[in-house]
Amino acid sequence: RVVISGIGGTGTLAIRVKSGRGQNSLGIFDNGGLSPSFVVDNSAPVLSINTPITLTKGNEVFVHLRYEGAHLIVLREEFVSLQYDGSVTAQFELQEIDSITRYVRIFDIQGEGAIRANVAPGKAMGVTGIHENQGGSSQWIHIDRSAPIVSWLPNEASIVNAGPVMFGLQFEGADLI
């Protein structure tokens, strides 16, 4: 019987026994051999948080959570919170997409400002029982429902007899004119 303890790192491990270590009563030595290999995994699952949209006027956005290397995910809504800046408020729900992916669906968004999802650490476990330990926050999602403001600038002449007359326009808060 061979016992190995204190294994570290990540990879594949097998035990090799050199030939000639055992002999029978007729003086024939063993051929040695290699044990079946096994995987050593001392890595924790890794949480990645993706925020596809960081500026919206809409009432629904999604934050993608992916636990690479997870065997079991115990993330529930009580382990997720929303953080607000400004007058914005919202509701959220957690949606399971596949065995390692969850979406935080943020909906019923009211007001303006910014919002982000915070995820508690330790809510996923790898096949060897090691927990993900970082948690994290999404990028801020900016909520902007303000229309651009059009301002007329004074014309160049206050009295004209035939034209042309030129007025300037200013579009405050416009990204495209």
Coordinates of N, CA, C and O in Angstrom, one line a residue:
R1 N 0.8 -1.2 0.0 CA 0.0 0.0 0.0 C 0.9 1.2 0.0 O 1.8 1.3 0.8
V2 N 0.5 2.2 -0.9 CA 1.3 3.5 -1.0 C 0.3 4.6 -0.6 O -0.8 4.7 -1.2
V3 N 0.7 5.4 0.3 CA -0.1 6.6 0.7 C 0.7 7.9 0.3 O 1.9 8.0 0.7
I4 N 0.1 8.8 -0.4 CA 0.7 10.0 -0.7 C -0.2 11.1 -0.1 O -1.4 11.1 -0.2
S5 N 0.5 12.0 0.6 CA -0.3 13.1 1.3 C 0.5 14.4 1.0 O 1.6 14.4 0.5
G6 N -0.2 15.5 1.4 CA 0.4 16.8 1.2 C 0.6 17.2 -0.3 O 1.5 17.9 -0.6
I7 N -0.3 16.7 -1.1 CA -0.2 17.0 -2.6 C -0.5 18.4 -2.8 O -1.5 19.0 -2.3
G8 N 0.3 19.1 -3.6 CA 0.1 20.5 -4.0 C 0.0 20.7 -5.5 O 0.4 19.7 -6.2
G9 N -0.3 21.8 -5.9 CA -0.3 22.1 -7.3 C -1.5 21.6 -8.1 O -2.5 21.2 -7.5
T10 N -1.4 21.6 -9.4 CA -2.5 21.2 -10.2 C -1.9 20.4 -11.4 O -0.9 20.8 -11.9
G11 N -2.5 19.3 -11.8 CA -1.9 18.5 -12.9 C -2.4 17.1 -12.8 O -3.4 16.8 -12.2
T12 N -1.5 16.2 -13.3 CA -1.8 14.7 -13.3 C -0.7 14.0 -12.5 O 0.5 14.4 -12.7
L13 N -1.0 13.1 -11.7 CA 0.0 12.4 -10.9 C -0.2 10.9 -11.0 O -1.3 10.4 -11.1
A14 N 0.9 10.2 -11.2 CA 0.9 8.7 -11.2 C 2.2 8.3 -10.4 O 3.2 9.0 -10.2
I15 N 2.2 7.0 -9.9 CA 3.3 6.5 -9.1 C 4.0 5.4 -10.0 O 3.3 4.5 -10.5
R16 N 5.3 5.5 -10.1 CA 6.1 4.5 -10.8 C 6.9 3.7 -9.8 O 7.6 4.2 -9.0
V17 N 6.8 2.4 -9.9 CA 7.6 1.5 -9.1 C 8.7 0.9 -10.1 O 8.3 0.4 -11.1
K18 N 9.9 1.1 -9.7 CA 11.0 0.5 -10.5 C 11.0 -1.0 -10.5 O 10.6 -1.6 -9.5
S19 N 11.5 -1.6 -11.6 CA 11.5 -3.0 -11.7 C 12.6 -3.5 -10.8 O 13.5 -2.8 -10.4
G20 N 12.4 -4.8 -10.4 CA 13.4 -5.4 -9.5 C 13.3 -5.2 -8.1 O 14.2 -5.4 -7.3
R21 N 12.2 -4.7 -7.7 CA 12.0 -4.4 -6.2 C 11.3 -5.6 -5.5 O 11.3 -5.7 -4.3
G22 N 10.7 -6.5 -6.3 CA 10.1 -7.6 -5.7 C 10.6 -8.9 -6.4 O 10.9 -8.9 -7.6
Q23 N 10.6 -10.0 -5.6 CA 11.2 -11.2 -6.2 C 10.3 -12.4 -5.6 O 10.0 -12.4 -4.5
N24 N 10.1 -13.4 -6.5 CA 9.3 -14.5 -6.0 C 10.3 -15.6 -5.6 O 11.5 -15.4 -5.7
S25 N 9.8 -16.7 -5.1 CA 10.6 -17.8 -4.6 C 11.5 -18.5 -5.6 O 12.5 -19.2 -5.3
L26 N 11.2 -18.2 -6.9 CA 12.0 -18.8 -8.0 C 13.1 -17.8 -8.4 O 13.8 -18.1 -9.4
G27 N 13.2 -16.7 -7.8 CA 14.2 -15.7 -8.1 C 13.8 -14.8 -9.3 O 14.7 -14.1 -9.8
I28 N 12.6 -14.7 -9.7 CA 12.1 -13.9 -10.8 C 11.7 -12.5 -10.2 O 10.9 -12.5 -9.2
F29 N 12.3 -11.5 -10.8 CA 12.0 -10.1 -10.3 C 10.8 -9.6 -11.0 O 10.5 -9.9 -12.2
D30 N 10.2 -8.6 -10.4 CA 9.0 -7.9 -10.9 C 9.5 -7.0 -12.1 O 10.6 -6.7 -12.2
N31 N 8.5 -6.6 -12.9 CA 8.7 -5.7 -14.0 C 8.5 -4.2 -13.6 O 8.7 -3.4 -14.5
G32 N 8.1 -4.0 -12.4 CA 7.8 -2.6 -12.1 C 6.5 -2.2 -12.7 O 5.8 -3.0 -13.2
G33 N 6.2 -0.9 -12.7 CA 5.0 -0.5 -13.3 C 4.6 0.9 -12.9 O 5.1 1.5 -12.0
L34 N 3.6 1.4 -13.6 CA 3.0 2.7 -13.4 C 1.6 2.6 -12.9 O 0.8 1.8 -13.5
S35 N 1.3 3.2 -11.8 CA -0.1 3.2 -11.3 C -1.0 4.0 -12.3 O -0.6 4.7 -13.1
P36 N -2.3 3.8 -12.2 CA -3.2 4.6 -12.9 C -3.0 6.1 -12.5 O -2.8 6.3 -11.3
S37 N -3.1 7.0 -13.4 CA -2.9 8.4 -13.1 C -4.2 9.0 -12.5 O -5.3 8.5 -12.8
F38 N -4.1 10.1 -11.8 CA -5.2 10.8 -11.3 C -5.0 12.3 -11.4 O -3.8 12.7 -11.4
V39 N -6.0 13.0 -11.4 CA -5.9 14.5 -11.6 C -5.8 15.1 -10.2 O -6.5 14.8 -9.3
V40 N -4.9 16.1 -10.1 CA -4.7 16.9 -8.9 C -5.2 18.3 -9.2 O -4.7 18.9 -10.2
D41 N -6.2 18.7 -8.5 CA -6.8 20.1 -8.8 C -6.9 20.8 -7.5 O -7.8 20.6 -6.6
N42 N -6.0 21.8 -7.3 CA -6.0 22.6 -6.1 C -6.4 24.1 -6.4 O -6.1 25.0 -5.7
S43 N -7.0 24.2 -7.6 CA -7.5 25.5 -8.0 C -8.9 25.8 -7.7 O -9.7 24.9 -7.7
A44 N -9.2 27.0 -7.3 CA -10.6 27.4 -7.0 C -11.3 27.8 -8.3 O -10.7 28.3 -9.3
P45 N -12.6 27.7 -8.4 CA -13.3 28.3 -9.5 C -13.1 29.8 -9.6 O -12.8 30.4 -8.6
V46 N -13.2 30.3 -10.8 CA -12.9 31.8 -11.0 C -14.2 32.4 -11.5 O -14.8 31.9 -12.5
L47 N -14.7 33.5 -10.8 CA -15.8 34.2 -11.2 C -15.5 35.3 -12.2 O -14.6 36.1 -11.8
S48 N -16.1 35.4 -13.3 CA -16.0 36.5 -14.2 C -17.3 37.2 -14.3 O -18.4 36.5 -14.4
I49 N -17.3 38.5 -14.3 CA -18.5 39.3 -14.3 C -18.5 40.2 -15.5 O -17.5 41.0 -15.7
N50 N -19.4 40.0 -16.4 CA -19.5 40.8 -17.7 C -20.7 41.7 -17.7 O -21.8 41.2 -17.5
T51 N -20.5 42.9 -18.0 CA -21.6 43.9 -18.1 C -21.6 44.3 -19.6 O -20.9 45.2 -20.0
P52 N -22.4 43.7 -20.5 CA -22.4 44.0 -21.9 C -22.9 45.5 -22.2 O -22.4 46.1 -23.2
I53 N -23.7 46.0 -21.4 CA -24.2 47.4 -21.6 C -23.9 48.3 -20.4 O -24.2 47.9 -19.3
T54 N -23.2 49.4 -20.6 CA -22.9 50.3 -19.5 C -23.6 51.6 -19.6 O -23.4 52.5 -18.7
L55 N -24.4 51.8 -20.6 CA -25.2 53.0 -20.7 C -26.6 52.6 -21.4 O -26.6 52.0 -22.4
T56 N -27.7 53.0 -20.7 CA -29.0 52.6 -21.3 C -30.0 53.6 -20.8 O -29.9 54.3 -19.8
K57 N -31.1 53.6 -21.6 CA -32.3 54.4 -21.2 C -33.4 53.4 -20.8 O -34.5 53.8 -20.4
G58 N -33.1 52.1 -21.0 CA -34.1 51.1 -20.9 C -34.5 50.7 -19.5 O -34.0 51.2 -18.5
N59 N -35.4 49.7 -19.5 CA -35.9 49.2 -18.2 C -35.4 47.8 -17.8 O -35.8 47.3 -16.8
E60 N -34.5 47.3 -18.6 CA -34.0 46.0 -18.3 C -32.5 45.8 -18.8 O -32.3 46.2 -20.0
V61 N -31.7 45.3 -18.0 CA -30.3 45.0 -18.4 C -29.9 43.7 -17.7 O -30.5 43.3 -16.8
F62 N -28.8 43.1 -18.3 CA -28.4 41.8 -17.8 C -26.9 41.9 -17.4 O -26.1 42.5 -18.1
V63 N -26.5 41.3 -16.3 CA -25.1 41.1 -15.9 C -24.8 39.6 -16.0 O -25.6 38.8 -15.4
H64 N -23.8 39.3 -16.7 CA -23.5 37.8 -16.9 C -22.4 37.4 -15.8 O -21.4 38.0 -15.7
L65 N -22.7 36.3 -15.1 CA -21.8 35.7 -14.2 C -21.4 34.3 -14.7 O -22.2 33.5 -15.0
R66 N -20.1 34.1 -14.7 CA -19.6 32.8 -15.2 C -18.5 32.3 -14.2 O -17.6 33.0 -13.9
Y67 N -18.8 31.1 -13.7 CA -17.9 30.4 -12.7 C -17.1 29.4 -13.4 O -17.5 28.2 -13.5
E68 N -15.9 29.7 -14.0 CA -15.0 28.8 -14.7 C -14.5 27.8 -13.6 O -14.0 28.2 -12.6
G69 N -14.5 26.5 -14.0 CA -14.0 25.5 -13.1 C -14.9 25.1 -12.0 O -14.5 24.3 -11.1
A70 N -16.2 25.5 -12.0 CA -17.1 25.2 -10.9 C -17.8 23.8 -11.2 O -18.1 23.5 -12.3
H71 N -17.9 23.1 -10.1 CA -18.7 21.8 -10.2 C -20.1 22.0 -9.6 O -21.0 21.4 -10.0
L72 N -20.1 22.9 -8.6 CA -21.4 23.2 -7.9 C -21.5 24.7 -7.6 O -20.5 25.3 -7.1
I73 N -22.6 25.3 -8.0 CA -22.9 26.7 -7.7 C -24.0 26.8 -6.7 O -25.1 26.3 -7.0
V74 N -23.8 27.5 -5.6 CA -24.9 27.7 -4.6 C -25.3 29.1 -4.5 O -25.8 29.6 -3.5
L75 N -25.1 29.9 -5.6 CA -25.5 31.3 -5.6 C -27.0 31.4 -5.6 O -27.7 30.8 -6.4
R76 N -27.5 32.2 -4.7 CA -29.0 32.5 -4.6 C -29.1 34.0 -4.6 O -28.2 34.7 -4.4
E77 N -30.4 34.5 -4.7 CA -30.6 35.9 -4.8 C -30.2 36.6 -3.5 O -29.8 37.8 -3.6
E78 N -30.2 36.0 -2.4 CA -29.8 36.7 -1.2 C -28.3 37.0 -1.1 O -27.8 37.7 -0.3
F79 N -27.5 36.4 -2.1 CA -26.1 36.6 -2.1 C -25.7 37.6 -3.2 O -24.6 37.9 -3.5
V80 N -26.7 38.3 -3.8 CA -26.6 39.3 -4.8 C -27.2 40.6 -4.3 O -28.3 40.5 -3.7
S81 N -26.6 41.7 -4.5 CA -27.3 43.0 -4.1 C -27.0 44.0 -5.2 O -26.1 43.8 -6.0
L82 N -27.9 45.0 -5.3 CA -27.7 46.1 -6.2 C -27.2 47.3 -5.5 O -27.6 47.6 -4.3
Q83 N -26.3 48.0 -6.1 CA -25.7 49.2 -5.5 C -26.2 50.4 -6.4 O -26.1 50.3 -7.6
Y84 N -26.6 51.5 -5.8 CA -27.2 52.6 -6.6 C -26.4 53.9 -6.4 O -25.8 54.1 -5.4
D85 N -26.4 54.7 -7.4 CA -25.9 56.1 -7.4 C -26.8 57.0 -8.1 O -27.3 56.6 -9.2
G86 N -27.3 58.0 -7.5 CA -28.3 58.9 -8.1 C -29.7 58.5 -7.6 O -29.8 57.9 -6.6
S87 N -30.7 58.8 -8.4 CA -32.0 58.5 -8.0 C -32.6 57.2 -8.6 O -33.7 56.9 -8.4
V88 N -31.7 56.4 -9.1 CA -32.1 55.1 -9.8 C -32.5 54.1 -8.7 O -31.9 54.0 -7.6
T89 N -33.5 53.3 -9.0 CA -33.9 52.1 -8.2 C -34.3 51.0 -9.2 O -34.6 51.3 -10.4
A90 N -34.3 49.8 -8.7 CA -34.6 48.7 -9.6 C -34.9 47.4 -8.8 O -34.6 47.4 -7.6
Q91 N -35.3 46.4 -9.5 CA -35.5 45.1 -9.0 C -34.5 44.2 -9.7 O -34.0 44.5 -10.8
F92 N -34.3 43.0 -9.2 CA -33.5 42.0 -9.9 C -33.9 40.6 -9.6 O -34.6 40.3 -8.6
E93 N -33.5 39.7 -10.5 CA -33.7 38.3 -10.3 C -32.5 37.5 -10.9 O -31.8 38.1 -11.7
L94 N -32.3 36.4 -10.4 CA -31.2 35.5 -10.8 C -31.7 34.5 -11.7 O -32.7 33.8 -11.4
Q95 N -31.0 34.3 -12.9 CA -31.4 33.3 -13.9 C -30.3 32.3 -14.1 O -29.2 32.7 -14.4
E96 N -30.6 31.0 -14.1 CA -29.6 30.0 -14.4 C -29.6 29.8 -15.9 O -30.6 29.4 -16.5
I97 N -28.4 29.9 -16.5 CA -28.3 29.7 -18.0 C -27.8 28.3 -18.3 O -28.3 27.6 -19.1
D98 N -26.7 27.9 -17.6 CA -26.2 26.6 -17.8 C -25.5 26.2 -16.5 O -25.6 26.9 -15.5
S99 N -24.7 25.2 -16.4 CA -24.1 24.7 -15.2 C -23.1 25.6 -14.6 O -22.9 25.6 -13.4
I100 N -22.6 26.6 -15.3 CA -21.6 27.5 -14.8 C -21.9 29.0 -15.0 O -21.2 29.8 -14.6
T101 N -23.0 29.3 -15.6 CA -23.4 30.6 -16.0 C -24.7 31.0 -15.4 O -25.7 30.3 -15.4
R102 N -24.7 32.3 -14.8 CA -25.9 32.9 -14.3 C -26.1 34.3 -14.8 O -25.1 34.9 -15.1
Y103 N -27.3 34.7 -15.0 CA -27.5 36.1 -15.3 C -28.2 36.8 -14.1 O -29.1 36.2 -13.5
V104 N -27.8 38.0 -13.9 CA -28.6 38.9 -13.0 C -29.4 39.8 -13.9 O -28.8 40.6 -14.6
R105 N -30.7 39.6 -13.9 CA -31.6 40.4 -14.7 C -32.0 41.5 -13.8 O -32.7 41.4 -12.8
I106 N -31.7 42.8 -14.3 CA -32.1 44.0 -13.5 C -33.2 44.6 -14.3 O -33.1 44.9 -15.5
F107 N -34.3 44.8 -13.7 CA -35.5 45.3 -14.4 C -36.3 46.3 -13.5 O -35.9 46.6 -12.4
D108 N -37.4 46.8 -14.1 CA -38.2 47.8 -13.4 C -37.3 49.0 -12.9 O -37.4 49.4 -11.8
I109 N -36.4 49.4 -13.8 CA -35.5 50.5 -13.5 C -36.2 51.8 -13.5 O -36.8 52.2 -14.5
Q110 N -36.1 52.6 -12.4 CA -36.7 53.9 -12.3 C -35.6 54.9 -12.0 O -34.6 54.6 -11.4
G111 N -35.9 56.2 -12.5 CA -35.0 57.3 -12.2 C -33.7 57.3 -13.1 O -33.7 56.6 -14.1
E112 N -32.8 58.1 -12.7 CA -31.5 58.2 -13.4 C -30.3 58.1 -12.4 O -30.5 58.3 -11.2
G113 N -29.2 57.7 -13.0 CA -28.0 57.6 -12.2 C -27.2 56.4 -12.7 O -27.1 56.1 -13.9
A114 N -26.7 55.6 -11.7 CA -26.0 54.4 -12.1 C -26.3 53.2 -11.1 O -26.8 53.5 -10.0
I115 N -26.1 52.0 -11.6 CA -26.5 50.9 -10.8 C -25.5 49.8 -11.1 O -24.9 49.7 -12.3
R116 N -25.2 48.9 -10.1 CA -24.3 47.8 -10.4 C -24.7 46.6 -9.5 O -25.3 46.8 -8.5
A117 N -24.3 45.4 -9.9 CA -24.6 44.2 -9.2 C -23.4 43.8 -8.4 O -22.3 43.8 -8.9
N118 N -23.6 43.4 -7.1 CA -22.5 42.9 -6.3 C -22.8 41.5 -5.9 O -23.9 41.1 -5.6
V119 N -21.8 40.6 -6.0 CA -21.9 39.2 -5.8 C -21.0 38.8 -4.7 O -19.8 39.1 -4.7
A120 N -21.6 38.1 -3.7 CA -20.9 37.6 -2.5 C -19.9 36.5 -2.9 O -20.1 35.8 -3.9
P121 N -18.7 36.4 -2.2 CA -17.8 35.4 -2.5 C -18.2 34.0 -2.0 O -19.1 33.9 -1.1
G122 N -17.5 33.0 -2.4 CA -17.7 31.6 -1.9 C -18.9 30.9 -2.3 O -19.3 30.0 -1.6
K123 N -19.5 31.3 -3.4 CA -20.8 30.6 -3.8 C -20.6 29.6 -4.9 O -21.6 29.2 -5.5
A124 N -19.4 29.2 -5.2 CA -19.2 28.1 -6.2 C -18.0 27.3 -5.7 O -17.2 27.7 -5.0
M125 N -18.1 26.0 -6.0 CA -17.1 25.0 -5.6 C -16.6 24.2 -6.7 O -17.4 23.8 -7.6
G126 N -15.3 23.9 -6.7 CA -14.7 23.0 -7.7 C -15.0 21.6 -7.4 O -15.5 21.2 -6.3
V127 N -14.6 20.7 -8.2 CA -14.9 19.2 -8.0 C -14.1 18.7 -6.8 O -14.6 17.7 -6.2
T128 N -13.1 19.3 -6.4 CA -12.3 18.8 -5.2 C -12.7 19.6 -3.9 O -12.2 19.3 -2.9
G129 N -13.8 20.4 -4.0 CA -14.3 21.1 -2.8 C -13.7 22.4 -2.5 O -14.0 23.0 -1.5
I130 N -12.9 22.9 -3.4 CA -12.3 24.3 -3.1 C -13.3 25.3 -3.6 O -13.8 25.3 -4.7
H131 N -13.5 26.3 -2.8 CA -14.5 27.4 -3.1 C -13.9 28.5 -3.8 O -12.8 28.9 -3.6
E132 N -14.7 29.1 -4.7 CA -14.4 30.4 -5.3 C -14.3 31.4 -4.2 O -15.2 31.3 -3.3
N133 N -13.4 32.3 -4.2 CA -13.3 33.2 -3.0 C -13.2 34.7 -3.3 O -12.9 35.4 -2.4
Q134 N -13.5 35.1 -4.5 CA -13.3 36.6 -4.7 C -14.7 37.3 -4.8 O -14.7 38.5 -4.5
G135 N -15.8 36.7 -5.2 CA -17.0 37.5 -5.4 C -16.7 38.7 -6.4 O -15.7 38.6 -7.2
G136 N -17.4 39.7 -6.3 CA -17.1 40.9 -7.2 C -18.3 41.7 -7.5 O -19.4 41.5 -7.0
S137 N -18.0 42.8 -8.3 CA -19.0 43.7 -8.7 C -19.0 43.9 -10.2 O -17.9 43.8 -10.8
S138 N -20.1 44.2 -10.8 CA -20.2 44.5 -12.2 C -19.7 45.9 -12.4 O -19.5 46.7 -11.5
Q139 N -19.5 46.3 -13.7 CA -19.3 47.7 -14.0 C -20.5 48.5 -13.7 O -21.6 47.9 -13.7
W140 N -20.4 49.7 -13.5 CA -21.5 50.6 -13.3 C -22.3 50.7 -14.6 O -21.7 50.8 -15.7
I141 N -23.6 50.6 -14.5 CA -24.5 50.7 -15.7 C -25.2 52.1 -15.5 O -25.9 52.3 -14.5
H142 N -24.9 53.0 -16.4 CA -25.5 54.3 -16.3 C -26.9 54.4 -17.0 O -27.0 54.0 -18.1
I143 N -27.8 54.9 -16.2 CA -29.2 55.1 -16.7 C -29.4 56.5 -17.0 O -29.3 57.4 -16.1
D144 N -29.7 56.8 -18.3 CA -29.9 58.2 -18.7 C -31.1 58.3 -19.6 O -31.2 57.7 -20.7
R145 N -32.2 58.9 -19.1 CA -33.4 59.1 -19.8 C -33.6 60.5 -20.2 O -34.7 60.9 -20.7
S146 N -32.6 61.4 -20.1 CA -32.7 62.8 -20.4 C -32.6 63.0 -21.9 O -31.6 62.5 -22.5
A147 N -33.5 63.7 -22.5 CA -33.4 64.1 -23.9 C -32.4 65.2 -24.1 O -32.2 66.1 -23.2
P148 N -31.7 65.3 -25.2 CA -30.8 66.5 -25.4 C -31.6 67.8 -25.4 O -32.8 67.8 -25.8
I149 N -31.0 68.8 -25.0 CA -31.6 70.1 -24.9 C -31.2 71.0 -26.1 O -30.0 71.1 -26.3
V150 N -32.1 71.5 -26.8 CA -31.8 72.4 -28.0 C -31.9 73.8 -27.5 O -32.9 74.3 -26.9
S151 N -30.8 74.6 -27.8 CA -30.7 76.0 -27.5 C -30.5 76.8 -28.7 O -29.6 76.4 -29.5
W152 N -31.2 77.9 -28.9 CA -31.0 78.8 -30.1 C -30.0 79.8 -29.6 O -30.2 80.4 -28.6
L153 N -29.1 80.0 -30.5 CA -28.1 81.1 -30.2 C -28.6 82.3 -31.0 O -29.3 82.2 -32.0
P154 N -28.3 83.5 -30.5 CA -28.8 84.7 -31.2 C -28.3 84.8 -32.7 O -27.2 84.4 -32.9
N155 N -29.1 85.4 -33.5 CA -28.6 85.6 -34.9 C -27.6 86.7 -35.0 O -27.4 87.5 -34.0
E156 N -27.0 86.8 -36.1 CA -25.9 87.8 -36.2 C -26.4 89.2 -36.4 O -25.7 90.1 -36.1
A157 N -27.6 89.4 -36.9 CA -28.1 90.7 -37.1 C -29.5 90.8 -36.5 O -30.3 89.9 -36.7
S158 N -29.9 91.9 -35.9 CA -31.2 92.0 -35.3 C -32.2 92.5 -36.3 O -33.4 92.3 -36.1
I159 N -31.7 93.2 -37.3 CA -32.6 93.7 -38.4 C -32.0 93.4 -39.7 O -30.8 93.6 -40.0
V160 N -32.8 92.8 -40.6 CA -32.3 92.5 -42.0 C -33.4 93.0 -43.0 O -34.6 93.1 -42.6
N161 N -33.0 93.2 -44.2 CA -34.0 93.6 -45.2 C -34.2 92.4 -46.2 O -35.3 92.4 -46.9
A162 N -33.3 91.5 -46.4 CA -33.5 90.5 -47.4 C -32.9 89.1 -47.0 O -33.3 88.1 -47.5
G163 N -32.0 89.1 -46.1 CA -31.4 87.8 -45.7 C -30.0 87.7 -46.3 O -29.6 88.6 -46.9
P164 N -29.4 86.7 -46.1 CA -29.8 85.6 -45.3 C -29.7 85.9 -43.8 O -29.1 86.8 -43.3
V165 N -30.5 85.1 -43.0 CA -30.4 85.2 -41.6 C -29.9 83.9 -41.0 O -30.3 82.8 -41.5
M166 N -28.9 84.0 -40.1 CA -28.3 82.8 -39.6 C -28.5 82.7 -38.1 O -28.2 83.7 -37.4
F167 N -29.0 81.6 -37.7 CA -29.1 81.3 -36.2 C -28.2 80.1 -35.9 O -28.0 79.2 -36.7
G168 N -27.7 80.1 -34.7 CA -26.9 79.0 -34.3 C -27.8 78.1 -33.4 O -28.7 78.5 -32.7
L169 N -27.5 76.8 -33.5 CA -28.1 75.8 -32.6 C -27.1 75.1 -31.8 O -26.0 74.8 -32.2
Q170 N -27.5 74.8 -30.5 CA -26.6 74.1 -29.6 C -27.5 72.9 -29.1 O -28.6 73.1 -28.6
F171 N -26.9 71.7 -29.2 CA -27.6 70.5 -28.7 C -26.8 70.0 -27.5 O -25.8 69.3 -27.6
E172 N -27.3 70.3 -26.3 CA -26.6 69.9 -25.1 C -27.0 68.5 -24.7 O -28.2 68.1 -24.7
G173 N -26.0 67.6 -24.5 CA -26.3 66.2 -24.2 C -26.6 65.3 -25.4 O -26.9 64.1 -25.2
A174 N -26.3 65.8 -26.6 CA -26.5 65.0 -27.8 C -25.2 64.3 -28.2 O -24.1 64.9 -28.1
D175 N -25.3 63.0 -28.5 CA -24.1 62.3 -29.0 C -24.1 62.3 -30.5 O -23.0 62.0 -31.1
L176 N -25.2 62.5 -31.1 CA -25.3 62.5 -32.6 C -26.2 63.6 -33.0 O -27.3 63.7 -32.5
I177 N -25.8 64.4 -34.0 CA -26.6 65.4 -34.6 C -26.8 65.2 -36.0 O -25.9 64.9 -36.7

